[in-house]
PDB file of C-alpha atoms in Angstrom:
ATOM      1  CA  MET A   1       0.017 -24.925  20.213  1.00 40.00           C
ATOM      2  CA  LEU A   2       2.259 -22.073  21.378  1.00 39.00           C
ATOM      3  CA  ASN A   3       5.406 -24.120  20.732  1.00 43.00           C
ATOM      4  CA  MET A   4       4.137 -25.050  17.262  1.00 41.00           C
ATOM      5  CA  PHE A   5       3.562 -21.342  16.529  1.00 42.00           C
ATOM      6  CA  LYS A   6       7.079 -20.445  17.675  1.00 43.00           C
ATOM      7  CA  ASN A   7       8.629 -23.166  15.534  1.00 40.00           C
ATOM      8  CA  THR A   8       6.620 -22.028  12.541  1.00 54.00           C
ATOM      9  CA  THR A   9       7.666 -18.382  12.789  1.00 61.00           C
ATOM     10  CA  SER A  10      11.288 -19.130  13.675  1.00 62.00           C
ATOM     11  CA  SER A  11      11.708 -21.317  10.578  1.00 75.00           C
ATOM     12  CA  LEU A  12       9.776 -19.002   8.268  1.00 87.00           C
ATOM     13  CA  THR A  13      11.755 -17.453   5.404  1.00 90.00           C
ATOM     14  CA  PHE A  14      10.765 -14.591   3.105  1.00 92.00           C
ATOM     15  CA  LEU A  15      12.103 -13.878  -0.368  1.00 91.00           C
ATOM     16  CA  LEU A  16      13.083 -10.291  -1.136  1.00 91.00           C
ATOM     17  CA  THR A  17      12.709  -8.778  -4.607  1.00 86.00           C
ATOM     18  CA  GLY A  18      15.003  -6.484  -6.567  1.00 83.00           C
ATOM     19  CA  VAL A  19      13.571  -4.631  -9.558  1.00 79.00           C
ATOM     20  CA  PRO A  20      10.731  -6.762 -11.007  1.00 78.00           C
ATOM     21  CA  GLY A  21      11.270  -7.638 -14.657  1.00 73.00           C
ATOM     22  CA  LEU A  22      14.864  -6.423 -14.681  1.00 75.00           C
ATOM     23  CA  GLU A  23      16.545  -9.273 -12.780  1.00 78.00           C
ATOM     24  CA  ALA A  24      18.987  -9.873 -15.654  1.00 80.00           C
ATOM     25  CA  PHE A  25      20.316  -6.323 -15.254  1.00 82.00           C
ATOM     26  CA  HIS A  26      20.760  -6.325 -11.465  1.00 84.00           C
ATOM     27  CA  ASN A  27      24.562  -6.071 -11.740  1.00 86.00           C
ATOM     28  CA  TRP A  28      24.237  -2.917 -13.817  1.00 89.00           C
ATOM     29  CA  ILE A  29      21.462  -1.528 -11.625  1.00 85.00           C
ATOM     30  CA  SER A  30      23.709  -2.020  -8.603  1.00 88.00           C
ATOM     31  CA  ILE A  31      26.153   0.625  -9.918  1.00 91.00           C
ATOM     32  CA  PRO A  32      23.919   3.684  -9.336  1.00 89.00           C
ATOM     33  CA  PHE A  33      22.731   2.197  -6.041  1.00 90.00           C
ATOM     34  CA  CYS A  34      26.340   1.785  -4.905  1.00 92.00           C
ATOM     35  CA  CYS A  35      27.014   5.396  -5.827  1.00 93.00           C
ATOM     36  CA  LEU A  36      23.994   6.519  -3.826  1.00 93.00           C
ATOM     37  CA  TYR A  37      25.035   4.487  -0.770  1.00 94.00           C
ATOM     38  CA  ILE A  38      28.610   5.772  -0.962  1.00 95.00           C
ATOM     39  CA  THR A  39      27.311   9.343  -1.228  1.00 94.00           C
ATOM     40  CA  ALA A  40      24.927   8.873   1.702  1.00 95.00           C
ATOM     41  CA  LEU A  41      27.476   7.189   3.997  1.00 95.00           C
ATOM     42  CA  SER A  42      30.389   9.493   3.171  1.00 94.00           C
ATOM     43  CA  GLY A  43      28.273  12.678   3.151  1.00 93.00           C
ATOM     44  CA  ASN A  44      26.606  12.079   6.509  1.00 95.00           C
ATOM     45  CA  SER A  45      29.856  10.858   8.066  1.00 95.00           C
ATOM     46  CA  MET A  46      31.522  14.069   6.860  1.00 92.00           C
ATOM     47  CA  ILE A  47      28.762  16.202   8.400  1.00 93.00           C
ATOM     48  CA  LEU A  48      29.131  14.388  11.728  1.00 94.00           C
ATOM     49  CA  PHE A  49      32.926  14.691  11.646  1.00 93.00           C
ATOM     50  CA  VAL A  50      32.763  18.400  10.852  1.00 92.00           C
ATOM     51  CA  ILE A  51      30.287  19.160  13.648  1.00 92.00           C
ATOM     52  CA  ILE A  52      32.178  17.090  16.231  1.00 92.00           C
ATOM     53  CA  THR A  53      35.629  18.480  15.436  1.00 90.00           C
ATOM     54  CA  GLU A  54      34.755  22.142  14.803  1.00 89.00           C
ATOM     55  CA  PRO A  55      34.106  24.023  18.087  1.00 89.00           C
ATOM     56  CA  SER A  56      32.365  26.911  16.287  1.00 87.00           C
ATOM     57  CA  LEU A  57      29.618  24.491  15.231  1.00 90.00           C
ATOM     58  CA  HIS A  58      28.781  23.406  18.763  1.00 91.00           C
ATOM     59  CA  GLU A  59      25.425  25.183  18.643  1.00 91.00           C
ATOM     60  CA  PRO A  60      21.815  23.915  18.843  1.00 92.00           C
ATOM     61  CA  MET A  61      21.206  24.102  15.082  1.00 92.00           C
ATOM     62  CA  TYR A  62      24.225  21.909  14.330  1.00 93.00           C
ATOM     63  CA  TYR A  63      23.488  19.475  17.158  1.00 95.00           C
ATOM     64  CA  PHE A  64      20.121  18.822  15.522  1.00 96.00           C
ATOM     65  CA  LEU A  65      21.857  18.502  12.156  1.00 94.00           C
ATOM     66  CA  SER A  66      24.164  15.860  13.653  1.00 95.00           C
ATOM     67  CA  MET A  67      21.051  13.970  14.837  1.00 96.00           C
ATOM     68  CA  LEU A  68      19.680  14.145  11.289  1.00 96.00           C
ATOM     69  CA  SER A  69      22.929  12.767   9.857  1.00 96.00           C
ATOM     70  CA  THR A  70      22.931   9.957  12.435  1.00 96.00           C
ATOM     71  CA  THR A  71      19.408   8.886  11.491  1.00 96.00           C
ATOM     72  CA  ASP A  72      20.314   9.047   7.789  1.00 96.00           C
ATOM     73  CA  LEU A  73      23.319   6.808   8.418  1.00 96.00           C
ATOM     74  CA  GLY A  74      21.114   4.356  10.316  1.00 95.00           C
ATOM     75  CA  LEU A  75      18.519   4.367   7.545  1.00 94.00           C
ATOM     76  CA  SER A  76      21.154   3.665   4.890  1.00 94.00           C
ATOM     77  CA  ILE A  77      22.873   0.890   6.837  1.00 94.00           C
ATOM     78  CA  SER A  78      19.517  -0.786   7.603  1.00 94.00           C
ATOM     79  CA  THR A  79      18.970  -1.602   3.912  1.00 91.00           C
ATOM     80  CA  LEU A  80      22.515  -1.746   2.570  1.00 90.00           C
ATOM     81  CA  VAL A  81      23.148  -5.476   3.085  1.00 89.00           C
ATOM     82  CA  THR A  82      19.881  -6.835   1.691  1.00 91.00           C
ATOM     83  CA  MET A  83      19.661  -4.442  -1.257  1.00 90.00           C
ATOM     84  CA  LEU A  84      23.215  -4.951  -2.511  1.00 89.00           C
ATOM     85  CA  GLY A  85      23.023  -8.650  -1.637  1.00 90.00           C
ATOM     86  CA  ILE A  86      20.170  -9.033  -4.115  1.00 90.00           C
ATOM     87  CA  PHE A  87      21.868  -7.033  -6.862  1.00 88.00           C
ATOM     88  CA  TRP A  88      25.313  -8.650  -6.500  1.00 90.00           C
ATOM     89  CA  PHE A  89      24.685 -12.215  -5.307  1.00 87.00           C
ATOM     90  CA  ASN A  90      20.941 -12.782  -5.857  1.00 86.00           C
ATOM     91  CA  SER A  91      20.759 -13.361  -2.093  1.00 88.00           C
ATOM     92  CA  ARG A  92      17.011 -13.054  -1.612  1.00 90.00           C
ATOM     93  CA  GLU A  93      16.266 -15.139   1.480  1.00 92.00           C
ATOM     94  CA  ILE A  94      15.713 -13.497   4.855  1.00 93.00           C
ATOM     95  CA  SER A  95      14.473 -15.198   8.016  1.00 93.00           C
ATOM     96  CA  PHE A  96      11.314 -14.043   9.753  1.00 93.00           C
ATOM     97  CA  ASN A  97      13.127 -12.679  12.815  1.00 92.00           C
ATOM     98  CA  ALA A  98      15.778 -10.933  10.705  1.00 93.00           C
ATOM     99  CA  CYS A  99      12.973  -9.434   8.636  1.00 94.00           C
ATOM    100  CA  LEU A 100      11.259  -8.108  11.769  1.00 95.00           C
ATOM    101  CA  ALA A 101      14.548  -6.654  13.025  1.00 95.00           C
ATOM    102  CA  GLN A 102      15.253  -4.908   9.733  1.00 95.00           C
ATOM    103  CA  MET A 103      11.686  -3.618   9.575  1.00 94.00           C
ATOM    104  CA  PHE A 104      11.916  -2.254  13.121  1.00 96.00           C
ATOM    105  CA  PHE A 105      15.140  -0.329  12.472  1.00 96.00           C
ATOM    106  CA  ILE A 106      13.948   1.048   9.130  1.00 94.00           C
ATOM    107  CA  GLN A 107      10.740   2.292  10.754  1.00 94.00           C
ATOM    108  CA  LEU A 108      12.612   3.515  13.856  1.00 96.00           C
ATOM    109  CA  PHE A 109      15.071   5.635  11.881  1.00 96.00           C
ATOM    110  CA  THR A 110      12.200   6.934   9.751  1.00 93.00           C
ATOM    111  CA  VAL A 111      10.276   8.038  12.844  1.00 95.00           C
ATOM    112  CA  MET A 112      13.454   9.487  14.332  1.00 96.00           C
ATOM    113  CA  GLU A 113      14.114  11.497  11.172  1.00 95.00           C
ATOM    114  CA  SER A 114      10.576  12.871  11.243  1.00 95.00           C
ATOM    115  CA  SER A 115      11.027  13.806  14.917  1.00 96.00           C
ATOM    116  CA  VAL A 116      14.399  15.457  14.264  1.00 97.00           C
ATOM    117  CA  LEU A 117      12.892  17.522  11.443  1.00 96.00           C
ATOM    118  CA  LEU A 118      10.206  18.692  13.891  1.00 96.00           C
ATOM    119  CA  ALA A 119      12.879  19.572  16.461  1.00 96.00           C
ATOM    120  CA  MET A 120      14.766  21.517  13.782  1.00 95.00           C
ATOM    121  CA  ALA A 121      11.586  23.425  12.905  1.00 95.00           C
ATOM    122  CA  PHE A 122      11.209  24.345  16.583  1.00 95.00           C
ATOM    123  CA  ASP A 123      14.887  25.383  16.617  1.00 94.00           C
ATOM    124  CA  ARG A 124      14.330  27.756  13.667  1.00 93.00           C
ATOM    125  CA  PHE A 125      11.175  29.160  15.286  1.00 93.00           C
ATOM    126  CA  VAL A 126      12.987  29.945  18.557  1.00 93.00           C
ATOM    127  CA  ALA A 127      16.015  31.400  16.708  1.00 91.00           C
ATOM    128  CA  ILE A 128      13.832  33.777  14.671  1.00 90.00           C
ATOM    129  CA  SER A 129      11.089  34.691  17.142  1.00 89.00           C
ATOM    130  CA  ASN A 130      13.184  34.921  20.308  1.00 88.00           C
ATOM    131  CA  PRO A 131      16.870  35.216  19.363  1.00 87.00           C
ATOM    132  CA  LEU A 132      17.944  36.755  22.686  1.00 88.00           C
ATOM    133  CA  ARG A 133      16.764  33.697  24.642  1.00 90.00           C
ATOM    134  CA  TYR A 134      17.790  31.150  22.006  1.00 91.00           C
ATOM    135  CA  ALA A 135      20.853  29.866  23.869  1.00 88.00           C
ATOM    136  CA  THR A 136      19.040  29.685  27.202  1.00 91.00           C
ATOM    137  CA  ILE A 137      16.010  27.827  25.788  1.00 92.00           C
ATOM    138  CA  LEU A 138      17.966  25.259  23.751  1.00 93.00           C
ATOM    139  CA  THR A 139      20.740  24.316  26.139  1.00 93.00           C
ATOM    140  CA  GLU A 140      22.941  21.265  25.589  1.00 93.00           C
ATOM    141  CA  SER A 141      21.157  19.325  28.344  1.00 95.00           C
ATOM    142  CA  ARG A 142      17.755  20.137  26.844  1.00 95.00           C
ATOM    143  CA  ILE A 143      18.915  19.059  23.387  1.00 96.00           C
ATOM    144  CA  ALA A 144      20.169  15.788  24.890  1.00 96.00           C
ATOM    145  CA  GLN A 145      16.755  15.277  26.499  1.00 96.00           C
ATOM    146  CA  ILE A 146      15.102  15.886  23.133  1.00 96.00           C
ATOM    147  CA  GLY A 147      17.382  13.262  21.566  1.00 96.00           C
ATOM    148  CA  VAL A 148      16.484  10.681  24.227  1.00 97.00           C
ATOM    149  CA  ALA A 149      12.787  11.497  23.806  1.00 97.00           C
ATOM    150  CA  ILE A 150      13.057  10.997  20.029  1.00 97.00           C
ATOM    151  CA  VAL A 151      14.544   7.504  20.410  1.00 97.00           C
ATOM    152  CA  THR A 152      12.093   6.549  23.180  1.00 97.00           C
ATOM    153  CA  ARG A 153       9.095   7.779  21.223  1.00 96.00           C
ATOM    154  CA  GLY A 154       9.980   5.729  18.158  1.00 96.00           C
ATOM    155  CA  THR A 155      10.707   2.582  20.164  1.00 96.00           C
ATOM    156  CA  VAL A 156       7.465   2.746  22.172  1.00 96.00           C
ATOM    157  CA  ILE A 157       5.268   3.393  19.121  1.00 95.00           C
ATOM    158  CA  LEU A 158       6.879   0.861  16.771  1.00 95.00           C
ATOM    159  CA  THR A 159       7.499  -2.127  19.052  1.00 95.00           C
ATOM    160  CA  PRO A 160       3.808  -3.197  19.228  1.00 94.00           C
ATOM    161  CA  MET A 161       3.416  -2.732  15.461  1.00 94.00           C
ATOM    162  CA  VAL A 162       6.318  -5.076  14.722  1.00 92.00           C
ATOM    163  CA  LEU A 163       5.547  -7.647  17.439  1.00 92.00           C
ATOM    164  CA  LEU A 164       1.927  -7.951  16.308  1.00 93.00           C
ATOM    165  CA  LEU A 165       3.211  -9.520  13.079  1.00 93.00           C
ATOM    166  CA  LYS A 166       4.263 -12.552  15.142  1.00 90.00           C
ATOM    167  CA  ARG A 167       0.641 -13.456  15.830  1.00 87.00           C
ATOM    168  CA  LEU A 168      -0.130 -13.832  12.123  1.00 87.00           C
ATOM    169  CA  SER A 169       0.059 -17.000  10.047  1.00 87.00           C
ATOM    170  CA  TYR A 170       1.829 -16.827   6.697  1.00 86.00           C
ATOM    171  CA  CYS A 171       0.410 -19.468   4.382  1.00 80.00           C
ATOM    172  CA  ARG A 172       0.470 -17.487   1.135  1.00 68.00           C
ATOM    173  CA  SER A 173       3.412 -16.679  -1.094  1.00 74.00           C
ATOM    174  CA  HIS A 174       6.462 -15.620   0.909  1.00 87.00           C
ATOM    175  CA  VAL A 175       7.741 -13.276  -1.800  1.00 88.00           C
ATOM    176  CA  LEU A 176       8.070  -9.654  -0.671  1.00 87.00           C
ATOM    177  CA  HIS A 177       7.876  -6.876  -3.239  1.00 81.00           C
ATOM    178  CA  HIS A 178      10.874  -4.835  -2.052  1.00 83.00           C
ATOM    179  CA  SER A 179      14.557  -5.408  -1.407  1.00 88.00           C
ATOM    180  CA  TYR A 180      13.959  -4.886   2.320  1.00 91.00           C
ATOM    181  CA  CYS A 181      11.223  -5.714   4.826  1.00 91.00           C
ATOM    182  CA  PHE A 182       8.423  -3.163   4.877  1.00 86.00           C
ATOM    183  CA  HIS A 183       5.460  -3.465   7.260  1.00 88.00           C
ATOM    184  CA  PRO A 184       2.537  -3.306   4.779  1.00 84.00           C
ATOM    185  CA  ASP A 185       4.405  -5.647   2.425  1.00 84.00           C
ATOM    186  CA  VAL A 186       4.871  -8.349   5.092  1.00 90.00           C
ATOM    187  CA  MET A 187       1.322  -7.899   6.364  1.00 89.00           C
ATOM    188  CA  LYS A 188      -0.133  -8.629   2.906  1.00 85.00           C
ATOM    189  CA  LEU A 189       1.404 -12.125   2.928  1.00 88.00           C
ATOM    190  CA  SER A 190      -0.641 -13.221   5.922  1.00 88.00           C
ATOM    191  CA  CYS A 191      -3.707 -15.440   5.608  1.00 86.00           C
ATOM    192  CA  THR A 192      -4.874 -14.255   9.050  1.00 85.00           C
ATOM    193  CA  ASP A 193      -7.121 -11.255   9.647  1.00 87.00           C
ATOM    194  CA  THR A 194      -4.838  -8.204   9.634  1.00 89.00           C
ATOM    195  CA  LYS A 195      -7.328  -5.510  10.641  1.00 91.00           C
ATOM    196  CA  ILE A 196      -5.605  -4.950  14.006  1.00 93.00           C
ATOM    197  CA  ASN A 197      -2.169  -4.801  12.373  1.00 92.00           C
ATOM    198  CA  SER A 198      -3.405  -2.382   9.729  1.00 91.00           C
ATOM    199  CA  ALA A 199      -5.040  -0.157  12.343  1.00 93.00           C
ATOM    200  CA  VAL A 200      -1.914  -0.147  14.545  1.00 93.00           C
ATOM    201  CA  GLY A 201       0.299   0.602  11.526  1.00 91.00           C
ATOM    202  CA  LEU A 202      -1.932   3.464  10.418  1.00 89.00           C
ATOM    203  CA  ALA A 203      -2.071   4.815  13.988  1.00 93.00           C
ATOM    204  CA  ALA A 204       1.737   4.694  14.168  1.00 93.00           C
ATOM    205  CA  LEU A 205       2.037   6.598  10.880  1.00 88.00           C
ATOM    206  CA  ILE A 206      -0.489   9.257  11.936  1.00 91.00           C
ATOM    207  CA  SER A 207       0.956   9.674  15.441  1.00 93.00           C
ATOM    208  CA  THR A 208       4.492  10.150  14.103  1.00 93.00           C
ATOM    209  CA  ALA A 209       4.861  11.542  10.577  1.00 89.00           C
ATOM    210  CA  GLY A 210       1.280  12.823  10.540  1.00 90.00           C
ATOM    211  CA  VAL A 211       1.532  14.749  13.807  1.00 95.00           C
ATOM    212  CA  ASP A 212       5.076  15.914  13.072  1.00 95.00           C
ATOM    213  CA  SER A 213       4.138  17.309   9.662  1.00 93.00           C
ATOM    214  CA  ILE A 214       1.260  19.283  11.187  1.00 95.00           C
ATOM    215  CA  PHE A 215       3.516  20.813  13.845  1.00 96.00           C
ATOM    216  CA  ILE A 216       6.235  21.560  11.275  1.00 96.00           C
ATOM    217  CA  LEU A 217       3.648  23.377   9.175  1.00 95.00           C
ATOM    218  CA  LEU A 218       2.430  25.263  12.262  1.00 96.00           C
ATOM    219  CA  SER A 219       6.018  26.234  13.103  1.00 94.00           C
ATOM    220  CA  TYR A 220       6.494  27.743   9.663  1.00 93.00           C
ATOM    221  CA  VAL A 221       3.202  29.604   9.867  1.00 93.00           C
ATOM    222  CA  LEU A 222       4.488  31.218  13.073  1.00 92.00           C
ATOM    223  CA  ILE A 223       7.924  31.793  11.516  1.00 91.00           C
ATOM    224  CA  ILE A 224       6.394  33.548   8.489  1.00 90.00           C
ATOM    225  CA  LYS A 225       4.202  35.643  10.775  1.00 90.00           C
ATOM    226  CA  THR A 226       7.266  36.671  12.799  1.00 88.00           C
ATOM    227  CA  VAL A 227       9.413  37.412   9.732  1.00 87.00           C
ATOM    228  CA  LEU A 228       6.712  39.533   8.089  1.00 85.00           C
ATOM    229  CA  SER A 229       6.609  41.710  11.194  1.00 84.00           C
ATOM    230  CA  ILE A 230      10.273  42.607  10.643  1.00 75.00           C
ATOM    231  CA  ALA A 231      10.554  46.006   9.002  1.00 63.00           C
ATOM    232  CA  SER A 232      13.857  45.606   7.166  1.00 78.00           C
ATOM    233  CA  PRO A 233      13.763  43.598   3.877  1.00 81.00           C
ATOM    234  CA  GLU A 234      17.385  42.582   4.460  1.00 81.00           C
ATOM    235  CA  GLU A 235      16.527  41.101   7.842  1.00 79.00           C
ATOM    236  CA  ARG A 236      13.551  39.288   6.346  1.00 81.00           C
ATOM    237  CA  HIS A 237      15.746  37.768   3.666  1.00 81.00           C
ATOM    238  CA  LYS A 238      18.353  36.747   6.231  1.00 80.00           C
ATOM    239  CA  ALA A 239      15.713  35.127   8.460  1.00 79.00           C
ATOM    240  CA  PHE A 240      14.136  33.183   5.596  1.00 81.00           C
ATOM    241  CA  SER A 241      17.544  32.083   4.285  1.00 83.00           C
ATOM    242  CA  THR A 242      18.243  30.237   7.551  1.00 80.00           C
ATOM    243  CA  CYS A 243      15.189  28.034   6.878  1.00 87.00           C
ATOM    244  CA  ILE A 244      15.882  27.056   3.258  1.00 88.00           C
ATOM    245  CA  SER A 245      17.987  23.987   4.085  1.00 88.00           C
ATOM    246  CA  HIS A 246      15.431  22.700   6.561  1.00 90.00           C
ATOM    247  CA  ILE A 247      12.541  23.211   4.140  1.00 91.00           C
ATOM    248  CA  GLY A 248      14.447  21.186   1.537  1.00 90.00           C
ATOM    249  CA  ALA A 249      15.097  18.386   4.047  1.00 92.00           C
ATOM    250  CA  VAL A 250      11.396  18.305   5.002  1.00 93.00           C
ATOM    251  CA  ALA A 251      10.314  18.107   1.344  1.00 91.00           C
ATOM    252  CA  ILE A 252      12.673  15.278   0.351  1.00 91.00           C
ATOM    253  CA  PHE A 253      11.629  13.285   3.432  1.00 91.00           C
ATOM    254  CA  TYR A 254       7.855  13.667   3.433  1.00 88.00           C
ATOM    255  CA  ILE A 255       7.085  13.546  -0.301  1.00 85.00           C
ATOM    256  CA  PRO A 256       8.524  10.012  -0.879  1.00 82.00           C
ATOM    257  CA  LEU A 257       7.121   8.809   2.474  1.00 77.00           C
ATOM    258  CA  ILE A 258       3.588   9.976   1.703  1.00 78.00           C
ATOM    259  CA  SER A 259       3.836   8.683  -1.871  1.00 77.00           C
ATOM    260  CA  LEU A 260       4.908   5.217  -0.678  1.00 72.00           C
ATOM    261  CA  SER A 261       2.100   5.039   1.893  1.00 72.00           C
ATOM    262  CA  PHE A 262      -0.507   5.999  -0.705  1.00 75.00           C
ATOM    263  CA  VAL A 263       0.833   3.539  -3.278  1.00 71.00           C
ATOM    264  CA  HIS A 264       0.719   0.669  -0.774  1.00 65.00           C
ATOM    265  CA  ARG A 265      -2.798   1.478   0.401  1.00 67.00           C
ATOM    266  CA  PHE A 266      -4.465   2.715  -2.784  1.00 67.00           C
ATOM    267  CA  GLY A 267      -2.198   1.787  -5.715  1.00 63.00           C
ATOM    268  CA  LYS A 268      -2.743  -1.957  -5.890  1.00 66.00           C
ATOM    269  CA  GLN A 269      -3.200  -1.782  -9.664  1.00 72.00           C
ATOM    270  CA  ALA A 270       0.056   0.113 -10.222  1.00 71.00           C
ATOM    271  CA  PRO A 271       2.898  -1.752 -12.015  1.00 71.00           C
ATOM    272  CA  PRO A 272       5.377  -3.482  -9.641  1.00 69.00           C
ATOM    273  CA  TYR A 273       8.264  -1.239 -10.661  1.00 69.00           C
ATOM    274  CA  VAL A 274       6.313   1.813  -9.397  1.00 71.00           C
ATOM    275  CA  HIS A 275       6.287   0.362  -5.879  1.00 72.00           C
ATOM    276  CA  THR A 276       9.976  -0.490  -6.165  1.00 77.00           C
ATOM    277  CA  LEU A 277      11.087   2.928  -7.410  1.00 74.00           C
ATOM    278  CA  ILE A 278       9.084   4.863  -4.804  1.00 77.00           C
ATOM    279  CA  ALA A 279      10.235   2.524  -2.024  1.00 79.00           C
ATOM    280  CA  ASN A 280      13.885   2.990  -2.945  1.00 80.00           C
ATOM    281  CA  ALA A 281      13.429   6.753  -3.296  1.00 77.00           C
ATOM    282  CA  TYR A 282      11.829   6.852   0.155  1.00 79.00           C
ATOM    283  CA  LEU A 283      14.932   5.285   1.703  1.00 86.00           C
ATOM    284  CA  LEU A 284      17.771   6.701  -0.374  1.00 89.00           C
ATOM    285  CA  ILE A 285      16.865  10.256  -1.361  1.00 91.00           C
ATOM    286  CA  PRO A 286      16.915  11.837   2.151  1.00 92.00           C
ATOM    287  CA  PRO A 287      20.278  10.306   3.238  1.00 94.00           C
ATOM    288  CA  VAL A 288      21.853  11.268  -0.101  1.00 94.00           C
ATOM    289  CA  MET A 289      20.422  14.775  -0.434  1.00 93.00           C
ATOM    290  CA  ASN A 290      20.524  16.070   3.166  1.00 93.00           C
ATOM    291  CA  PRO A 291      24.353  16.358   3.374  1.00 92.00           C
ATOM    292  CA  ILE A 292      24.420  17.998  -0.065  1.00 90.00           C
ATOM    293  CA  ILE A 293      21.705  20.514   0.871  1.00 90.00           C
ATOM    294  CA  TYR A 294      23.323  21.494   4.160  1.00 89.00           C
ATOM    295  CA  SER A 295      26.834  21.611   2.704  1.00 84.00           C
ATOM    296  CA  VAL A 296      25.730  23.901  -0.130  1.00 81.00           C
ATOM    297  CA  LYS A 297      23.247  26.106   1.732  1.00 80.00           C
ATOM    298  CA  THR A 298      24.934  26.407   5.141  1.00 82.00           C
ATOM    299  CA  LYS A 299      27.958  28.701   4.940  1.00 81.00           C
ATOM    300  CA  GLN A 300      29.558  27.469   8.180  1.00 83.00           C
ATOM    301  CA  ILE A 301      29.331  23.798   7.142  1.00 86.00           C
ATOM    302  CA  ARG A 302      30.546  24.568   3.629  1.00 83.00           C
ATOM    303  CA  ARG A 303      33.524  26.522   4.918  1.00 84.00           C
ATOM    304  CA  VAL A 304      34.737  23.701   7.187  1.00 82.00           C
ATOM    305  CA  VAL A 305      34.126  21.001   4.555  1.00 80.00           C
ATOM    306  CA  LEU A 306      36.173  22.971   1.992  1.00 80.00           C
ATOM    307  CA  LYS A 307      38.867  23.499   4.597  1.00 80.00           C
ATOM    308  CA  ILE A 308      39.108  19.719   5.071  1.00 76.00           C
ATOM    309  CA  LEU A 309      38.885  18.778   1.400  1.00 74.00           C
ATOM    310  CA  LEU A 310      40.946  21.660  -0.003  1.00 76.00           C
ATOM    311  CA  PRO A 311      43.327  22.736   2.765  1.00 71.00           C
ATOM    312  CA  LYS A 312      45.710  24.658   0.484  1.00 62.00           C
ATOM    313  CA  GLU A 313      42.994  26.667  -1.250  1.00 50.00           C
ATOM    314  CA  SER A 314      41.189  27.538   1.998  1.00 43.00           C
TER     315      SER A 314
END
């Protein structure tokens, strides 16, 4: 029986979906998606290059920013092949094991991004509330430990969620509703009871993005309390200005993520293109917008980027 189960899952193939109802226009739709991927890959690579090569940026805030860019690169690469494969070559088939692997990395980089945003909120709290001890609290070794903890946390939480899909039988339609493998989407195709899988998936979401969002909110409550105790309006403005980029990154990450989770759980009657648009926004908006936000709003990053791109003018 066990061998039969293994053969069944190893030979199982899913069919990915592009934009429902607009299959005839996939070549044209691929153009904006290509632009978004190019922007995400080049922007985050530029941020990483700038931070690595510029000694003045070897500070805790920029180390965390490099972690954010790394997770954004991973998130973009995780979906690049299947999404553009559908739009360019109508390559819709994906094996069960490849689907699980893609799902794991998409979820892993999502959890890592949420964790990095929490670490960045803690970084801003320490910088504003205790600036004299900032460098001694967030040392390079401690930041490295935080990075290892972020990867370990995501792996430990997500591995059971993905492996539990192997115990299910898939006797319904094998057509997925996205251009990549997404946990609730795969789970819906099973004809086996999925209560355990649903509970584990919900627990993973709550224990990662749910907990992180609460602590990020708490960090900003403490930051606001600290800033309001500062007498000088100029110092208040300066303190708040250091948080603007991070607040933008938090918003563009959590709003699509929460929207996608709600649509999958409560929006069953919504048109298929709603699921598709929100799913693509969830994956593409943060990697595209984060480099733009930090390049525009962070003077040190902007200065080095302009120095690289426009050496004569700078």
